[in-house]
mmCIF file of C-alpha atoms in Angstrom:
data_model
loop_
_atom_site.group_PDB
_atom_site.id
_atom_site.type_symbol
_atom_site.label_atom_id
_atom_site.label_comp_id
_atom_site.label_asym_id
_atom_site.label_seq_id
_atom_site.Cartn_x
_atom_site.Cartn_y
_atom_site.Cartn_z
ATOM 1 C CA MET A 1 0.000 0.000 0.000
ATOM 2 C CA HIS A 2 1.283 3.461 -0.925
ATOM 3 C CA LYS A 3 1.879 6.007 1.755
ATOM 4 C CA GLN A 4 0.460 9.458 0.986
ATOM 5 C CA PRO A 5 3.214 11.961 0.134
ATOM 6 C CA ASN A 6 3.883 14.828 2.501
ATOM 7 C CA LEU A 7 2.245 17.651 0.562
ATOM 8 C CA ALA A 8 3.768 20.296 2.837
ATOM 9 C CA ARG A 9 7.093 19.755 1.042
ATOM 10 C CA ALA A 10 5.413 20.606 -2.274
ATOM 11 C CA TRP A 11 4.879 24.215 -1.203
ATOM 12 C CA THR A 12 8.414 25.034 -0.001
ATOM 13 C CA GLN A 13 9.218 27.313 -2.963
ATOM 14 C CA LEU A 14 5.704 28.709 -3.450
ATOM 15 C CA THR A 15 5.713 32.537 -3.364
ATOM 16 C CA THR A 16 2.466 33.274 -5.235
ATOM 17 C CA LEU A 17 -0.752 31.306 -5.023
ATOM 18 C CA GLN A 18 -3.674 32.036 -7.335
ATOM 19 C CA VAL A 19 -6.856 30.175 -6.478
ATOM 20 C CA THR A 20 -9.932 30.163 -8.709
ATOM 21 C CA GLN A 21 -13.372 29.087 -7.488
ATOM 22 C CA PRO A 22 -14.182 25.755 -9.177
ATOM 23 C CA TYR A 23 -17.540 25.408 -10.896
ATOM 24 C CA PHE A 24 -18.016 21.802 -9.803
ATOM 25 C CA PHE A 25 -19.092 20.988 -6.264
ATOM 26 C CA HIS A 26 -16.664 18.098 -5.663
ATOM 27 C CA LEU A 27 -13.691 20.192 -6.844
ATOM 28 C CA ALA A 28 -14.775 23.082 -4.615
ATOM 29 C CA ASN A 29 -14.982 20.752 -1.613
ATOM 30 C CA TYR A 30 -11.466 19.485 -2.279
ATOM 31 C CA LEU A 31 -10.168 23.044 -2.628
ATOM 32 C CA TYR A 32 -11.854 24.050 0.643
ATOM 33 C CA ARG A 33 -9.943 21.241 2.402
ATOM 34 C CA ILE A 34 -6.530 21.794 0.824
ATOM 35 C CA LEU A 35 -6.330 25.620 0.633
ATOM 36 C CA PRO A 36 -5.973 26.160 4.407
ATOM 37 C CA GLN A 37 -3.245 23.479 4.484
ATOM 38 C CA ILE A 38 -1.310 25.212 1.719
ATOM 39 C CA ILE A 39 -1.565 28.621 3.400
ATOM 40 C CA GLN A 40 -0.521 27.157 6.753
ATOM 41 C CA THR A 41 2.485 25.245 5.405
ATOM 42 C CA ALA A 42 3.943 27.350 2.553
ATOM 43 C CA PRO A 43 7.001 29.035 4.139
ATOM 44 C CA ARG A 44 7.571 31.583 1.347
ATOM 45 C CA LEU A 45 4.029 32.532 0.351
ATOM 46 C CA GLU A 46 3.949 36.304 -0.180
ATOM 47 C CA ARG A 47 1.086 36.862 -2.626
ATOM 48 C CA LEU A 48 -2.372 35.318 -2.395
ATOM 49 C CA ILE A 49 -4.834 35.879 -5.236
ATOM 50 C CA ILE A 50 -8.396 34.633 -4.803
ATOM 51 C CA ILE A 51 -10.627 34.634 -7.879
ATOM 52 C CA GLY A 52 -14.237 33.833 -7.191
ATOM 53 C CA ASN A 53 -17.283 33.288 -9.295
ATOM 54 C CA ALA A 54 -19.316 36.449 -8.709
ATOM 55 C CA ILE A 55 -22.441 34.801 -10.114
ATOM 56 C CA SER A 56 -22.268 31.938 -7.636
ATOM 57 C CA GLY A 57 -22.786 32.431 -3.926
ATOM 58 C CA GLN A 58 -19.967 29.922 -3.402
ATOM 59 C CA SER A 59 -17.266 32.544 -3.931
ATOM 60 C CA ARG A 60 -17.997 33.851 -0.435
ATOM 61 C CA ASP A 61 -17.084 30.395 0.883
ATOM 62 C CA LEU A 62 -13.655 30.658 -0.707
ATOM 63 C CA VAL A 63 -12.938 34.043 0.890
ATOM 64 C CA SER A 64 -14.406 33.270 4.314
ATOM 65 C CA LEU A 65 -12.543 29.959 4.383
ATOM 66 C CA THR A 66 -9.317 31.869 4.988
ATOM 67 C CA LYS A 67 -10.515 33.993 7.916
ATOM 68 C CA ASN A 68 -9.167 31.680 10.632
ATOM 69 C CA VAL A 69 -6.102 30.397 8.786
ATOM 70 C CA LYS A 70 -2.783 31.537 10.261
ATOM 71 C CA PRO A 71 -0.254 31.546 7.417
ATOM 72 C CA LEU A 72 3.232 30.180 8.023
ATOM 73 C CA ALA A 73 4.682 32.920 5.825
ATOM 74 C CA GLU A 74 4.209 36.670 5.892
ATOM 75 C CA ILE A 75 1.609 37.374 3.216
ATOM 76 C CA LYS A 76 2.472 40.767 1.767
ATOM 77 C CA HIS A 77 -0.021 41.057 -1.090
ATOM 78 C CA LEU A 78 -3.679 40.032 -0.995
ATOM 79 C CA GLU A 79 -5.957 40.248 -4.039
ATOM 80 C CA ILE A 80 -9.608 39.243 -4.146
ATOM 81 C CA HIS A 81 -11.373 39.236 -7.521
ATOM 82 C CA ARG A 82 -14.992 38.579 -8.594
ATOM 83 C CA SER A 83 -16.162 37.443 -5.173
ATOM 84 C CA GLY A 84 -19.050 38.067 -2.878
ATOM 85 C CA ILE A 85 -17.327 39.069 0.344
ATOM 86 C CA ALA A 86 -18.382 39.553 3.925
ATOM 87 C CA LEU A 87 -16.259 42.411 5.222
ATOM 88 C CA GLU A 88 -16.290 40.927 8.724
ATOM 89 C CA ASP A 89 -14.509 37.815 7.384
ATOM 90 C CA ILE A 90 -11.762 39.935 5.826
ATOM 91 C CA GLN A 91 -11.516 42.013 9.022
ATOM 92 C CA GLU A 92 -10.876 38.860 11.077
ATOM 93 C CA TRP A 93 -8.150 37.741 8.701
ATOM 94 C CA LEU A 94 -6.513 41.163 8.551
ATOM 95 C CA GLN A 95 -6.094 40.992 12.313
ATOM 96 C CA LEU A 96 -3.982 37.845 11.734
ATOM 97 C CA ILE A 97 -2.000 38.867 8.642
ATOM 98 C CA GLY A 98 -2.296 42.653 8.485
ATOM 99 C CA GLY A 99 1.020 43.408 10.171
ATOM 100 C CA HIS A 100 2.939 42.275 7.080
ATOM 101 C CA LEU A 101 0.507 43.300 4.329
ATOM 102 C CA LEU A 102 1.895 45.776 1.771
ATOM 103 C CA SER A 103 -0.939 45.793 -0.784
ATOM 104 C CA LEU A 104 -4.637 45.008 -0.732
ATOM 105 C CA THR A 105 -6.804 44.715 -3.860
ATOM 106 C CA PHE A 106 -10.513 44.101 -4.365
ATOM 107 C CA SER A 107 -11.661 43.858 -7.986
ATOM 108 C CA GLY A 108 -15.150 43.178 -9.301
ATOM 109 C CA CYS A 109 -16.423 42.174 -5.869
ATOM 110 C CA SER A 110 -19.724 42.725 -4.153
ATOM 111 C CA THR A 111 -20.284 42.937 -0.437
ATOM 112 C CA ILE A 112 -22.527 40.579 1.484
ATOM 113 C CA THR A 113 -22.280 42.158 4.884
ATOM 114 C CA SER A 114 -23.760 44.259 7.631
ATOM 115 C CA VAL A 115 -20.391 45.861 8.425
ATOM 116 C CA PRO A 116 -20.184 49.433 7.090
ATOM 117 C CA TRP A 117 -17.342 50.209 4.678
ATOM 118 C CA ALA A 118 -16.116 52.966 6.989
ATOM 119 C CA THR A 119 -15.677 50.416 9.805
ATOM 120 C CA PHE A 120 -13.895 48.002 7.489
ATOM 121 C CA LEU A 121 -11.507 50.640 6.148
ATOM 122 C CA SER A 122 -10.745 51.776 9.703
ATOM 123 C CA CYS A 123 -9.810 48.163 10.453
ATOM 124 C CA VAL A 124 -7.569 48.117 7.358
ATOM 125 C CA LYS A 125 -5.861 51.299 8.514
ATOM 126 C CA ASN A 126 -5.349 49.998 12.069
ATOM 127 C CA SER A 127 -4.456 46.373 11.243
ATOM 128 C CA CYS A 128 -2.103 47.034 8.324
ATOM 129 C CA PRO A 129 0.582 49.506 9.460
ATOM 130 C CA ARG A 130 2.943 48.637 6.564
ATOM 131 C CA LEU A 131 0.278 48.982 3.856
ATOM 132 C CA GLU A 132 1.576 50.844 0.800
ATOM 133 C CA ALA A 133 -1.284 50.360 -1.683
ATOM 134 C CA VAL A 134 -5.048 49.857 -1.631
ATOM 135 C CA THR A 135 -7.010 49.236 -4.820
ATOM 136 C CA ILE A 136 -10.770 48.867 -5.065
ATOM 137 C CA GLU A 137 -11.914 48.318 -8.670
ATOM 138 C CA ASP A 138 -15.516 48.015 -9.794
ATOM 139 C CA MET A 139 -16.706 47.182 -6.280
ATOM 140 C CA LEU A 140 -20.477 47.063 -6.042
ATOM 141 C CA VAL A 141 -21.401 49.116 -2.968
ATOM 142 C CA GLY A 142 -25.136 49.533 -2.559
ATOM 143 C CA LEU A 143 -26.290 50.663 -5.993
ATOM 144 C CA GLU A 144 -22.990 52.345 -6.834
ATOM 145 C CA CYS A 145 -19.900 50.937 -8.522
ATOM 146 C CA LEU A 146 -16.771 52.169 -6.758
ATOM 147 C CA THR A 147 -13.204 52.421 -8.081
ATOM 148 C CA VAL A 148 -10.398 53.925 -5.979
ATOM 149 C CA GLN A 149 -6.656 53.425 -5.936
ATOM 150 C CA TYR A 150 -4.173 54.779 -3.432
ATOM 151 C CA ASP A 151 -0.484 54.032 -3.101
ATOM 152 C CA GLY A 152 2.681 55.450 -1.647
ATOM 153 C CA GLU A 153 2.999 58.408 0.673
ATOM 154 C CA GLY A 154 -0.146 59.723 2.279
ATOM 155 C CA LEU A 155 -2.016 56.406 2.199
ATOM 156 C CA ALA A 156 -3.280 56.888 5.766
ATOM 157 C CA ASP A 157 -4.676 60.326 4.886
ATOM 158 C CA ALA A 158 -6.259 58.939 1.714
ATOM 159 C CA LEU A 159 -7.918 56.157 3.726
ATOM 160 C CA ASP A 160 -9.233 58.750 6.186
ATOM 161 C CA ASP A 161 -10.730 60.637 3.235
ATOM 162 C CA VAL A 162 -12.424 57.499 1.872
ATOM 163 C CA ILE A 163 -13.678 56.574 5.354
ATOM 164 C CA TRP A 164 -15.203 60.040 5.673
ATOM 165 C CA LYS A 165 -16.881 59.702 2.246
ATOM 166 C CA PHE A 166 -18.393 56.358 3.234
ATOM 167 C CA GLU A 167 -19.636 57.792 6.530
ATOM 168 C CA GLU A 168 -21.197 60.758 4.737
ATOM 169 C CA ALA A 169 -22.850 58.554 2.117
ATOM 170 C CA ASP A 170 -23.873 56.002 4.785
ATOM 171 C CA TRP A 171 -22.790 53.183 2.440
ATOM 172 C CA TYR A 172 -22.752 49.577 3.524
#
């Protein structure tokens, strides 16, 4: 009988991981089991890219799956594309990984949440002291489609400005 290989050794050189939401249920279930293991055991993982299926409600599962996973490596770049996201799930994860995060991108996402954007962005500002870039592209917020990009010097002030705009607009 064959012994299962130690998959943790397969990820030793992995620096970027791009995960796409499978369309088939059995593949999604397998991904949901293996993704946390990869994140927890890849010693050099710096960039995590999650690509969901915005049409399917399953893409939220892929994002929220990571909220309690403590990565072995210091994830520096997080990108989430075409996903339904609960901001509270991302907030929880940012409290684990935010200290090392340099860039944060949301593209083509919609929010499924009761957490206001202003609260979420305050969490980003407080949990990610090394953050150098924030990109929000075509994010469906209420009935509006939002696109903002900030990088470099003055990021904290720019986030304060966006937080104020969200508070004024009362957007969720």
